[in-house]
Coordinates of C-alpha atoms in Angstrom, one line a residue:
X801 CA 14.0 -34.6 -43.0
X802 CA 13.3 -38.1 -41.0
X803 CA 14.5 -38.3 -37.3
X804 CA 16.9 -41.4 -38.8
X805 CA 18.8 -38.3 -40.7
X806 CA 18.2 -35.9 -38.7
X807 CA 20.5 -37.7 -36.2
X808 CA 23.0 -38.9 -38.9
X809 CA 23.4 -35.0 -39.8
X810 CA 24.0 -33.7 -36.1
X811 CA 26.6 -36.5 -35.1
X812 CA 28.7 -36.2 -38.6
X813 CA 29.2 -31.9 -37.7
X814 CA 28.5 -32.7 -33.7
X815 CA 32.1 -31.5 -33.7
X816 CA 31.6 -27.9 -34.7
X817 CA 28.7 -27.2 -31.9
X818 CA 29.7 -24.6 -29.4
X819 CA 28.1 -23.0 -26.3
X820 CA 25.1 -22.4 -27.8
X821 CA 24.6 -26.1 -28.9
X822 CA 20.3 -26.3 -29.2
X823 CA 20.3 -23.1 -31.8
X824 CA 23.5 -24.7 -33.5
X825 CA 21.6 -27.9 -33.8
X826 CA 18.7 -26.6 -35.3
X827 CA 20.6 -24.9 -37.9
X828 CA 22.8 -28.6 -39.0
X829 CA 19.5 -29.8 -39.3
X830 CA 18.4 -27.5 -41.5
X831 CA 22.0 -27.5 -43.6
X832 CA 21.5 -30.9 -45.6
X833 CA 24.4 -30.6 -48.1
X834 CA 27.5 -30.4 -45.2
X835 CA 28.4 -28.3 -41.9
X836 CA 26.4 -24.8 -41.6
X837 CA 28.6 -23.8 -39.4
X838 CA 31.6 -24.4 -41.1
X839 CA 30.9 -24.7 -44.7
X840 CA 34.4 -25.9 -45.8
X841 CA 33.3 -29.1 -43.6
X842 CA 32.3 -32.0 -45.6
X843 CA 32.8 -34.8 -43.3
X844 CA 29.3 -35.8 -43.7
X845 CA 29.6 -36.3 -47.7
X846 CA 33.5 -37.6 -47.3
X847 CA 33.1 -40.1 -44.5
X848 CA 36.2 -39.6 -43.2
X849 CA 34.3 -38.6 -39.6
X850 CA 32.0 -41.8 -39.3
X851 CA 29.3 -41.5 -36.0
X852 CA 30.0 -45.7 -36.1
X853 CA 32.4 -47.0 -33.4
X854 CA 36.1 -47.8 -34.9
X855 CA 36.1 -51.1 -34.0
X856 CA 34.8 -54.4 -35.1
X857 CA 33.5 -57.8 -34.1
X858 CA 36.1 -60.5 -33.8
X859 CA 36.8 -63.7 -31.8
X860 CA 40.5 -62.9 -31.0
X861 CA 39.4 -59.7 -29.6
X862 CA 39.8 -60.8 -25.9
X863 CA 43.0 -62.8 -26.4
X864 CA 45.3 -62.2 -23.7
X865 CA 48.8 -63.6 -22.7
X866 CA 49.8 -65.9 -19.9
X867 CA 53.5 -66.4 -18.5
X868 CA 54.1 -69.5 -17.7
X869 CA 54.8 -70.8 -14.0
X870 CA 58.3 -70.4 -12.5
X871 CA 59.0 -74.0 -12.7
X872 CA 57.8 -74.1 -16.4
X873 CA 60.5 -71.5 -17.1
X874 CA 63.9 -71.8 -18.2
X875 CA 67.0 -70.5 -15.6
X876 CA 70.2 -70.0 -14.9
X877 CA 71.2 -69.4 -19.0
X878 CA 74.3 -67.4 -19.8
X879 CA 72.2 -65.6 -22.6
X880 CA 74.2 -63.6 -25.3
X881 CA 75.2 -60.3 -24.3
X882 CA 75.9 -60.1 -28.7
X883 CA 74.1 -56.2 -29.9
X884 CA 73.0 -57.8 -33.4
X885 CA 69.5 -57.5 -34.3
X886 CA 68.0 -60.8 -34.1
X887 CA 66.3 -62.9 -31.8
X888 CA 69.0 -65.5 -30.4
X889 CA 66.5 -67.8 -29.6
X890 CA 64.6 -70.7 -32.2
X891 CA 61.9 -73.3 -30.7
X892 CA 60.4 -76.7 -32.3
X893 CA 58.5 -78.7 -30.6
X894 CA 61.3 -80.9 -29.1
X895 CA 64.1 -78.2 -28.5
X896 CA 64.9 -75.0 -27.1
X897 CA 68.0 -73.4 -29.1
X898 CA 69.6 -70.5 -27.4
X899 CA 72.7 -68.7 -28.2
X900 CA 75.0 -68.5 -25.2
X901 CA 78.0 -65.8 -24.0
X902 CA 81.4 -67.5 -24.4
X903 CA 85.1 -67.0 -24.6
X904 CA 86.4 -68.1 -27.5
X905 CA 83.9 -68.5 -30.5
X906 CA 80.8 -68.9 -30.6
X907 CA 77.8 -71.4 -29.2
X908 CA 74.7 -72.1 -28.2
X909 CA 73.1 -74.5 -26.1
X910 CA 69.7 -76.9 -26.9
X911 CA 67.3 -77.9 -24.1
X912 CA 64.5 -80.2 -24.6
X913 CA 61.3 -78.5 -23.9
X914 CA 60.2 -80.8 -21.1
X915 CA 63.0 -79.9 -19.5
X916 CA 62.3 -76.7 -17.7
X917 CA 63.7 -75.3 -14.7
X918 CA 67.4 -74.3 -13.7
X919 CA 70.3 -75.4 -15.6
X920 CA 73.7 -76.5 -14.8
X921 CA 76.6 -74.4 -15.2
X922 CA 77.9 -77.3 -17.1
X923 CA 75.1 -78.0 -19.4
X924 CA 77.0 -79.3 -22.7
X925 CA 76.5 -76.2 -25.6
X926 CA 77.2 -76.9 -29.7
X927 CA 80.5 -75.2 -29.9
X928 CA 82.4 -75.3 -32.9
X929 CA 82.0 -72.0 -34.7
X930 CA 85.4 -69.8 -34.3
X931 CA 83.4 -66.4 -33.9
X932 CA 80.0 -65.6 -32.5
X933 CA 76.7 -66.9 -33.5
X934 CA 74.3 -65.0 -35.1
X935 CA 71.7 -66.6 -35.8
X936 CA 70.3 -70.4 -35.1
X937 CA 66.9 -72.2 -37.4
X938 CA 65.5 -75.4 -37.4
X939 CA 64.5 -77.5 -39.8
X940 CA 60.6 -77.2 -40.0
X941 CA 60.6 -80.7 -41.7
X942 CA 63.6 -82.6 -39.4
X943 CA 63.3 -81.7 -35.8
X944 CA 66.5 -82.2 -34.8
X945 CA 68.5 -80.2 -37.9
X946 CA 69.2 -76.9 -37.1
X947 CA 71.0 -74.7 -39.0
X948 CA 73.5 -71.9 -37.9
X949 CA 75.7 -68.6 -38.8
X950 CA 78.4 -66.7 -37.2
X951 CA 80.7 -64.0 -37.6
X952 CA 83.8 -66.3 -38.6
X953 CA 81.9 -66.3 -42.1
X954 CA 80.9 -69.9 -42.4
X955 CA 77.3 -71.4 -42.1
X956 CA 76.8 -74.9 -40.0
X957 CA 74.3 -77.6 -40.0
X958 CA 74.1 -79.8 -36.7
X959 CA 72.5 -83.0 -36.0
X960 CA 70.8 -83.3 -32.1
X961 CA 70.2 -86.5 -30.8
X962 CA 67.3 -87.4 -29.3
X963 CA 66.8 -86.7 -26.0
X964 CA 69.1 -83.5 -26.3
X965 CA 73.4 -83.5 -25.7
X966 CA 75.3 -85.3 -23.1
X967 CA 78.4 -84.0 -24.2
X968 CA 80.0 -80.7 -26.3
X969 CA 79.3 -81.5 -30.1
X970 CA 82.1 -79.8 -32.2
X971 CA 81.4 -81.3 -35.7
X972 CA 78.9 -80.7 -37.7
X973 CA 77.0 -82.3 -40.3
X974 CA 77.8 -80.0 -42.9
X975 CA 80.2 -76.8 -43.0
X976 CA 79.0 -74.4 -45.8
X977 CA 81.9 -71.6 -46.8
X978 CA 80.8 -69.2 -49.5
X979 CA 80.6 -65.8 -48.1
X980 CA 82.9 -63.5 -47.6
X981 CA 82.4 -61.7 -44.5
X982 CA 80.4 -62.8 -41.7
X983 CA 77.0 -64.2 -42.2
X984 CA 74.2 -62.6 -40.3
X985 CA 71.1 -64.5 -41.1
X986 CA 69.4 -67.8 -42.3
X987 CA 66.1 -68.9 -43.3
X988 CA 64.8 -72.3 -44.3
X989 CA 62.7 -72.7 -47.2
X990 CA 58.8 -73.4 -46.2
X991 CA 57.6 -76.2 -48.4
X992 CA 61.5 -77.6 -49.7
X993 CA 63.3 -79.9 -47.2
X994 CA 67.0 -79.2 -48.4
X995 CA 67.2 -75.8 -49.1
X996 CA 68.6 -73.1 -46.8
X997 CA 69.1 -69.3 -47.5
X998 CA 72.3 -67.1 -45.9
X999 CA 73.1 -63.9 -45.9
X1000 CA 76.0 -62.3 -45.4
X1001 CA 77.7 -58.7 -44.7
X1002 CA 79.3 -59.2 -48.3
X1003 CA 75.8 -58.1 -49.4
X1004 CA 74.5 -61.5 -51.5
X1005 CA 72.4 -64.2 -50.2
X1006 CA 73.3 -67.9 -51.0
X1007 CA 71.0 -70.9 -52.1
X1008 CA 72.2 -73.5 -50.3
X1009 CA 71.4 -77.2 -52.0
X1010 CA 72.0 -79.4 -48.9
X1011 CA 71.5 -82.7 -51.0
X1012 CA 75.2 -81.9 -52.2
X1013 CA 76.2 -79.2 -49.7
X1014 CA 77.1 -76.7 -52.1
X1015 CA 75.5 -73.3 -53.3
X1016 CA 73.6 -73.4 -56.5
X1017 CA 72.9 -69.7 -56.5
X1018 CA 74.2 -66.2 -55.6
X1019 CA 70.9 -63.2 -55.4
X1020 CA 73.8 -60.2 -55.7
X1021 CA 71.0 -57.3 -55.8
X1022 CA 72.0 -55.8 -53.0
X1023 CA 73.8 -52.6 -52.5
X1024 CA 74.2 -52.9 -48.5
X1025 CA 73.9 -55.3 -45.3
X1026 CA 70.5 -57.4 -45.8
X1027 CA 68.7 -56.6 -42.5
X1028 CA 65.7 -59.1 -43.1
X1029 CA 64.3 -61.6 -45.3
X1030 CA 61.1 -63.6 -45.5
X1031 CA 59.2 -66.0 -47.8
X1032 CA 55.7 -65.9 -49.1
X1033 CA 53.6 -69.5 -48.3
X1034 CA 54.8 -71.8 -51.4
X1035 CA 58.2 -70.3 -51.2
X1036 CA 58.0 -69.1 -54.6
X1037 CA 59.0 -65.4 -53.7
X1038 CA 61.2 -63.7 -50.9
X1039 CA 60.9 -60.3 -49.9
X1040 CA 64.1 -58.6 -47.9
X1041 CA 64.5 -55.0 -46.6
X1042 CA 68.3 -53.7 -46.6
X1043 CA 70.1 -51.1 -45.1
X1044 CA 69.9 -49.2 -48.3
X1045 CA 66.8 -47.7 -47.5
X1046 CA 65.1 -50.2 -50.4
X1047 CA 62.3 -52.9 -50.2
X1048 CA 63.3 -55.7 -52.4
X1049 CA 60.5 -58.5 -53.7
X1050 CA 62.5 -61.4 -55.3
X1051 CA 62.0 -64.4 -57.4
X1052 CA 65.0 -66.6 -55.7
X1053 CA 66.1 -69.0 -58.3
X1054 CA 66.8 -66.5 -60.7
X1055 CA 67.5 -64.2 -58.7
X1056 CA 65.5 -61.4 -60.5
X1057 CA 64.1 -58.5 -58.0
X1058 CA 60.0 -58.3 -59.0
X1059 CA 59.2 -55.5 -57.2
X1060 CA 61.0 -52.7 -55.8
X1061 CA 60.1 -50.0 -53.2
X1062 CA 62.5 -46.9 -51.8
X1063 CA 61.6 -46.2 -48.7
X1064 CA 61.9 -42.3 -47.6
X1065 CA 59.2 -41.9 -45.5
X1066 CA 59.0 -45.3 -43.9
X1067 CA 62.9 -46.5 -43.2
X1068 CA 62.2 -50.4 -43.5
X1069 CA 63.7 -52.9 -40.7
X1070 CA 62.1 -56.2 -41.0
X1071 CA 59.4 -57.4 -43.9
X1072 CA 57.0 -60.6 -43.6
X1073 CA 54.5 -61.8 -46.0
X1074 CA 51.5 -62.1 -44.9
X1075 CA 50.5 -65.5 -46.1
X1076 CA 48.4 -65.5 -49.1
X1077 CA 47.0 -62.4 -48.7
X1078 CA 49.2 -61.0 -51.0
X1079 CA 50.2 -58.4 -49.1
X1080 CA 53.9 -57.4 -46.7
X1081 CA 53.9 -55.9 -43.7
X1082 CA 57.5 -54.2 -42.8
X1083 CA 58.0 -52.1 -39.5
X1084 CA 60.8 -49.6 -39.1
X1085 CA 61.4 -45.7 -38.5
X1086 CA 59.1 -42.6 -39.4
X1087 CA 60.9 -39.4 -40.8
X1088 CA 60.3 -38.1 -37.3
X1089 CA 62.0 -41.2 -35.6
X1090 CA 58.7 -42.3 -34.7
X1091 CA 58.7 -46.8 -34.5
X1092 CA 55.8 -47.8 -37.3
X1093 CA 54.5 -50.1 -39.0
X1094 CA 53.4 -50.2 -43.4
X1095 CA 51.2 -52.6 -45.2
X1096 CA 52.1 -52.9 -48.9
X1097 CA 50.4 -54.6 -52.0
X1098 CA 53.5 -57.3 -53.1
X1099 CA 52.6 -56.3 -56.8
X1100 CA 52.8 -53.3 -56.5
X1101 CA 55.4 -51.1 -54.2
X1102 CA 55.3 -47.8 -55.4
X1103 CA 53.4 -46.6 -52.2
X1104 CA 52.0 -48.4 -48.9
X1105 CA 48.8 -49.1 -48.5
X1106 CA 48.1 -48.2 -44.9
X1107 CA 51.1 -46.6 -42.6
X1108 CA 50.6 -46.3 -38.7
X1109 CA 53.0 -44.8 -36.0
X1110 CA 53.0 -47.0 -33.0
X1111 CA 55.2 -44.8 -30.2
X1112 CA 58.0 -42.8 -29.9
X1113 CA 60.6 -45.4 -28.5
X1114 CA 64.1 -46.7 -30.2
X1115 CA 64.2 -50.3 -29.9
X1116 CA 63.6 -52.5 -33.1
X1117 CA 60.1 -53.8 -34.0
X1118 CA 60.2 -57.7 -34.5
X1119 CA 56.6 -58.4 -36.4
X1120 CA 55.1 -62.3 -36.0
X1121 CA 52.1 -63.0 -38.5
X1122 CA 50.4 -65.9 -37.8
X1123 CA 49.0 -67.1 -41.2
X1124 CA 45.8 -69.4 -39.4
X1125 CA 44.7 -66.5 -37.4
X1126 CA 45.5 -63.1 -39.8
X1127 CA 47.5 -62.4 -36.2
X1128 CA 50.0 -60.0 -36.2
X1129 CA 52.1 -59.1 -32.9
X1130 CA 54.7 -56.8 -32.6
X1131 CA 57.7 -57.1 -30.1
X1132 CA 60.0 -54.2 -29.6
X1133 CA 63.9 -55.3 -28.8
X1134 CA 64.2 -53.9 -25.2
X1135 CA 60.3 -53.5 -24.8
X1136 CA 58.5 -55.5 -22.0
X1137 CA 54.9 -55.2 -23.7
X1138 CA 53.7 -57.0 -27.1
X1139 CA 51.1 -55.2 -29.2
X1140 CA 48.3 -57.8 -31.4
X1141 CA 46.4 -56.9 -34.3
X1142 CA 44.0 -58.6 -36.8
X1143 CA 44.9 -58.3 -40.4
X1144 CA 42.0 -57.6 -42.6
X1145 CA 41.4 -57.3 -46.4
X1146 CA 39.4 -54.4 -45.9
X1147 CA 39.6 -51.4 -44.2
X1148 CA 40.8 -50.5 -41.8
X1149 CA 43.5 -53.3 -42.8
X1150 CA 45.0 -53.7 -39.5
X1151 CA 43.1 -53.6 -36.6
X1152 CA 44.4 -53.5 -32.7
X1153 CA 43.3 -56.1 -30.7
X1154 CA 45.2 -55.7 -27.4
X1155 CA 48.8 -55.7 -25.9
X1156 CA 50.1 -57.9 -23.0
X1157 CA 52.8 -55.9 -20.5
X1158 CA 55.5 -57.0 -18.9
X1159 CA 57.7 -55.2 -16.7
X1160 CA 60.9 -57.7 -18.0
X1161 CA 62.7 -56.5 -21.5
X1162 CA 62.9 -58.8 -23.7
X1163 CA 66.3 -59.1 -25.6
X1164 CA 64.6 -62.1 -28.2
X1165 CA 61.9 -63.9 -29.0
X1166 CA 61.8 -67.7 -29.8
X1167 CA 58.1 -68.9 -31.5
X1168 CA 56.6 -72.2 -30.8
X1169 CA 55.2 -74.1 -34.4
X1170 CA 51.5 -75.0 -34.5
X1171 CA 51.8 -78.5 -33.8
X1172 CA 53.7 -77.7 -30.9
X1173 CA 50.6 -75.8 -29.1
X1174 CA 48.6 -76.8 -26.2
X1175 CA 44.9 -77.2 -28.2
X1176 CA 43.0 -78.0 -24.9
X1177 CA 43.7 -74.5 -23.5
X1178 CA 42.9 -72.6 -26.6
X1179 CA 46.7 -72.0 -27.4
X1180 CA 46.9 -70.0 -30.4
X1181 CA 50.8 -68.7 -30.4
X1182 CA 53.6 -68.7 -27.7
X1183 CA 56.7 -67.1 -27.4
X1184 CA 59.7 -67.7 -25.5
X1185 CA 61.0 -64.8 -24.2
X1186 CA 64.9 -64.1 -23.6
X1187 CA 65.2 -61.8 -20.4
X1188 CA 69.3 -61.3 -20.3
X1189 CA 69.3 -59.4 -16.9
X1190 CA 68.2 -62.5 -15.4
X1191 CA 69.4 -65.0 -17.4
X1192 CA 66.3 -66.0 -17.0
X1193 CA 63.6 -67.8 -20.9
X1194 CA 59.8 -67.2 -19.4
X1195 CA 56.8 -69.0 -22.4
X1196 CA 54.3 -66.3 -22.6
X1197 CA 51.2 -68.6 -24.1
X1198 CA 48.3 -66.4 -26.0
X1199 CA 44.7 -67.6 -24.9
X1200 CA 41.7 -67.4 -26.5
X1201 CA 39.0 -67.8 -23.7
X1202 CA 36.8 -70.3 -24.3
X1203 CA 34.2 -71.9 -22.0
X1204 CA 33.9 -75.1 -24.1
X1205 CA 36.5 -78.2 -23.5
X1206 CA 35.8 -79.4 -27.0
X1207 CA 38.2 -78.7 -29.6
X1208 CA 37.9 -75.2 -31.5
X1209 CA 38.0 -75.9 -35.4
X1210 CA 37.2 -72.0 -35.6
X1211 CA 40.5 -71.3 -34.6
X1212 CA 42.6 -73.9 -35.5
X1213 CA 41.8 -74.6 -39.0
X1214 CA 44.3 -76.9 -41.2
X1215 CA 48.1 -75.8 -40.8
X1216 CA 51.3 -76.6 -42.5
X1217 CA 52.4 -79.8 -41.1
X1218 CA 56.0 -81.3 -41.0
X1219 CA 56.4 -83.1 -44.0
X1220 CA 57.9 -81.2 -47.0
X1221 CA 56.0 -80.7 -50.4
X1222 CA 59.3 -80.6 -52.3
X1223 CA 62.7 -82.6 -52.5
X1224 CA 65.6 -79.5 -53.3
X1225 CA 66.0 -80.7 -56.7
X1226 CA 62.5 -80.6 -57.3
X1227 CA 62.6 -76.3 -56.2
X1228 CA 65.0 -76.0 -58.0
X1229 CA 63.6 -77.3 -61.2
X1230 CA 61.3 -75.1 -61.6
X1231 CA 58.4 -76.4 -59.5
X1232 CA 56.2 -74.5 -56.9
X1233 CA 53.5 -76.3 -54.4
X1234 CA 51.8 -75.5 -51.4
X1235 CA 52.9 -77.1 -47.6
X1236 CA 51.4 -80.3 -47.1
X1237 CA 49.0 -79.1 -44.4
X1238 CA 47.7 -80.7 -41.2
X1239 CA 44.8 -81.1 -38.8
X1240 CA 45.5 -80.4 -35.2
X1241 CA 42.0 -81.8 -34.1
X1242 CA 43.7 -85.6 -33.0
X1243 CA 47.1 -84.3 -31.4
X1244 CA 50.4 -84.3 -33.1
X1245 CA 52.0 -87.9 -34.4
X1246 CA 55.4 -87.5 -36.2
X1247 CA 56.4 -89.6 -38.5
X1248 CA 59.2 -91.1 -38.8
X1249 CA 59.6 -92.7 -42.5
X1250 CA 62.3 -88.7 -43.0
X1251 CA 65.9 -89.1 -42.3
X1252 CA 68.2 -86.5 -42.9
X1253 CA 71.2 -87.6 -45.0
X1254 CA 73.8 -85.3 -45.2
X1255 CA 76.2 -85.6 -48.3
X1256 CA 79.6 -87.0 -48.3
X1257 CA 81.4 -84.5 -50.6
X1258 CA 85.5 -83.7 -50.7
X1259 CA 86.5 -80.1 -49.9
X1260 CA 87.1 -78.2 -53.6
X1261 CA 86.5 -74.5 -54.7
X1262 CA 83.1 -72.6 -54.5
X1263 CA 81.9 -71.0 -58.0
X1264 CA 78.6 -69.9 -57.9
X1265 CA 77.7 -67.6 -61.7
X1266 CA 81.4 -68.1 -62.4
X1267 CA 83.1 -66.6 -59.1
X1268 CA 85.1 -69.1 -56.9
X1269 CA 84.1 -67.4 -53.3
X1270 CA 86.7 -69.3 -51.4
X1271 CA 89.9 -68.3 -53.4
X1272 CA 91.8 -65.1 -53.2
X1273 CA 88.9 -63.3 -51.2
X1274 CA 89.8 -60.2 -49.7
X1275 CA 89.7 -59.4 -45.8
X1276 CA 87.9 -56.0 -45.5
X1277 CA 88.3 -55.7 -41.9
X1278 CA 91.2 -56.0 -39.3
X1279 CA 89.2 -59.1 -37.3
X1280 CA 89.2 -60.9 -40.9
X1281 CA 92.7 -60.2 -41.7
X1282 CA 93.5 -61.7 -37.9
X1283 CA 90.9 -64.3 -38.9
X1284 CA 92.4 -65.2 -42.3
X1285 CA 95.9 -65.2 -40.5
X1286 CA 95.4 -67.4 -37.9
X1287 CA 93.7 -70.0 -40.2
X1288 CA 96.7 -69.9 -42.8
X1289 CA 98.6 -70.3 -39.5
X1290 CA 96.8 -73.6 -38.3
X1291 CA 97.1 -74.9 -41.9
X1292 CA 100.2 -74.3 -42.2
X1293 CA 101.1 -76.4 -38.7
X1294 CA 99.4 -79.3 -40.2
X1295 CA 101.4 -79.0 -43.4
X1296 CA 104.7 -79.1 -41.8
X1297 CA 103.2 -81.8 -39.6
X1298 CA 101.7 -83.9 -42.4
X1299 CA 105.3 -83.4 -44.0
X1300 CA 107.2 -84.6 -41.3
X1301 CA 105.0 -87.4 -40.7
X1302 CA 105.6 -88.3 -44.4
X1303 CA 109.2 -88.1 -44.2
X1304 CA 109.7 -90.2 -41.5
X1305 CA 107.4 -92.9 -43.7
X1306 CA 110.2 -92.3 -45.9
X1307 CA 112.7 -93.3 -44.3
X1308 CA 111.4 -96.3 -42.8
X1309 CA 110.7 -97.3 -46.0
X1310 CA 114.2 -96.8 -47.6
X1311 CA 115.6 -98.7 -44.7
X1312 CA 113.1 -101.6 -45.1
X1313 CA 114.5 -101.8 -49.2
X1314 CA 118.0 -101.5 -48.2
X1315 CA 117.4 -104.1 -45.8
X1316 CA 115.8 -106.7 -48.6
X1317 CA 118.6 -105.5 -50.8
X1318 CA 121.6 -106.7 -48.3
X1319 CA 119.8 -110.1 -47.3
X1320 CA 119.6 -111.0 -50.8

């Protein structure tokens, strides 16, 4: 046997030598078909005990994250106290949207991202839902649309001016009813400019058409809350995880689930595609209440592909994939550290890179778009992190060290840019395309040839597959019933005030005839 085997052999059973290690050696040497010493042993035939090292070469293995200086920080926000699962927070690269504690209903405050440092106690907040607010988007094609749910069951589109609000803003561009109970998350479609997903507690998720303002379709596949959803890159596919324990994929316009996957092993939370790798990662809970994370094949869910614990701790794993980079960071609700890995289409699939600590838990995470980055520095994703205790938004940037000043093309290959590949009525017709992608090499130029038009539409009933969703709904809870009530009540006042107004009309009126009559 050659010296290059001899040392394969010994460091494939090196883990079955004991005290007498030289006269052990000598017999694994001797052994060529597997472990002398334990003859069960076939680690050396099986590879599953490799003498290689684990890990592999990769230029984002020394990324690391930076928080920014104090007076680059955001302070002196009355963050949500609200326990729902999401993130509270949403970041383009004009605005900072974050959901505020009020009395009252529901708001949420936007401050431009220049604009860092403390804030007044009187800083104007967009304030016109009637219950909390859940969940806040923008627009990734119109920078200053954003899109928002709440509890008092209504979805809302807003318009920001430029330059941010000088004053509370209580109407909206558009008010979308359809559901229910209350909606607790919204997602914009990637490559479509007027097309916005909800779901609601009522279990369905609504296609929103904002060229008419109306819902064109209702995906009713669900058998509990929907905890999650996310879109593959042309938007052609949306995969959700529910509280039923089941991973759904879905083909949106008709509403027909592709794939599904019941999860006993692996209790799903959140599930995002991982661009067009063809593959979902989901995080969620062990059978020994162990946080984990599964990568799946999206045609095929009968089993994961790869599962691995990450620690013992309850707070809810938020995943970020970052589609130019095959990045994946995880972000634990209450956690103070976030974890990095490099998603591969080998094995070992998912590889750890690092993890950046903090000692501050983080109650959300807002993400900064690519075009928003700072290129010089080698900026390849930054978050915005909501610490509540101290009402306090710190940007943690992630680096790549580089010594060059010249721009990295390695890293920053072409992104999706801002300009949608697809009006709504062309989605909805049938059509898929890609995003309309961008270089980041020359800075970022908007253009400014989109405006968002919002359409002028009278208030009627809601049928979506032959179901009116605003008439004769019933409250399933005792806040709804008060809800319901107190909205009957206030349309009700206006009635009687409407018909008062009209009868004094009235008599004016008859008084003016009787007045023409006599003088004739």
């Amino acid at each position: 046997m050659g010296e290059k085997n001899m040392r394969e052999t010994q460091a494939a059973c090196f883990h079955w030598k004991g005290k007498e290690g030289r006269e052990q050696e000598i017999l694994v040497v001797r052994r060529q078909g597997g472990c002398l010493l334990r003859p069960e042993c076939h680690c050396e035939d099986t590879g599953k005990m490799s003498w290689r090292p684990t890990y592999r070469s990769s230029k984002f293995r020394n990324v690391y994250g930076k928080v920014g200086n104090r007076e680059h920080c955001y302070d002196g926000i009355p963050i949500t106290k609200n326990v729902h699962d999401n993130h509270f927070c949403a970041v383009n690269s004009k605005f900072l949207a974050v959901v505020t504690e009020s009395a009252g209903g529901g708001s949420f405050i936007i401050i431009p991202v220049s604009q860092s440092g403390r804030l007044d106690s009187h800083y104007p907040k967009v304030c016109g839902h009637q219950g909390n607010v859940l969940d806040i988007k923008w627009n990734p094609f119109f920078e200053n649309i954003i899109a928002s749910c709440s509890e008092d069951t209504s979805v809302r589109v807003w318009e920001i001016p430029e330059g941010g609000l000088r004053r509370n803003m209580t109407e909206a561009v558009l008010e979308l009813y359809g559901h229910s109970r209350r909606v607790g998350l919204i997602e914009w479609h990637p490559t479509s400019s007027g097309i916005l997903f909800s779901a609601g507690y009522d279990y369905k998720i609504l296609i929103w058409n904002l060229e008419i303002g109306e819902p064109v379709k209702m995906i009713d596949c669900h058998t509990d809350v929907i905890l999650s959803m996310s879109f593959n890159t042309d938007g052609s596919l949306l995969a959700t995880s529910c509280k039923d324990k089941k991973l759904r994929v879905i083909e949106p316009r008709s509403g027909r689930v592709l794939q599904q996957a019941s999860c006993k092993n692996h209790r799903v939370n959140r599930v995002v595609f991982l661009g067009n790798m063809k593959r979902l990662l989901t995080t969620g809970v062990s059978r020994w209440n162990t946080r984990q994370i599964a990568l799946w094949d999206q045609e095929d869910l009968s089993m994961p592909i790869v599962e691995e614990d990450i620690d013992g701790l309850s707070g809810l794993l938020f995943p970020f994939y970052d589609t130019d980079t095959h990045m994946l960071y995880l972000a634990g609700k209450g956690d103070g550290n976030i974890r990095y890995f490099e998603i591969t289409t080998e094995k070992p699939y998912i590889q750890y890179l690092m993890e950046f600590r903090s000692p501050a838990p983080q109650k959300g995470l807002g993400v900064m778009p690519k075009h928003g980055l700072d290129v010089a520095a080698c900026e390849v994703f930054r978050f915005y992190k909501l610490v509540t205790l101290k009402g306090l938004i710190e940007p943690i940037s992630m680096i790549v060290p580089r010594r060059s000043d010249t721009y990295q093309e390695d890293i920053y290959p072409m992104t999706a840019g801002t300009e949608p590949a697809l009006s709504a009525s062309e989605w909805l017709s049938g059509i898929d395309r890609d995003p309309v992608l961008m270089s980041l090499k020359d800075g970022y130029h908007r253009p400014n040839q989109l405006v968002f038009k919002a359409p002028v539409k009278e208030k009627k009933s809601v049928v979506v597959n032959g179901i009116d969703l605003l008439e004769n709904v019933p409250p399933r809870t005792e806040n709804e019933l008060l809800r319901m009530f107190f909205r009957q009540q206030d349309e009700l006042r206006r009635l009687k005030e409407e018909l008062t107004t009209k009868d004094v009309r009235i008599r004016q009126l008859e008084l003016e005839l009787n007045n023409l009559k006599n003088g004739k």
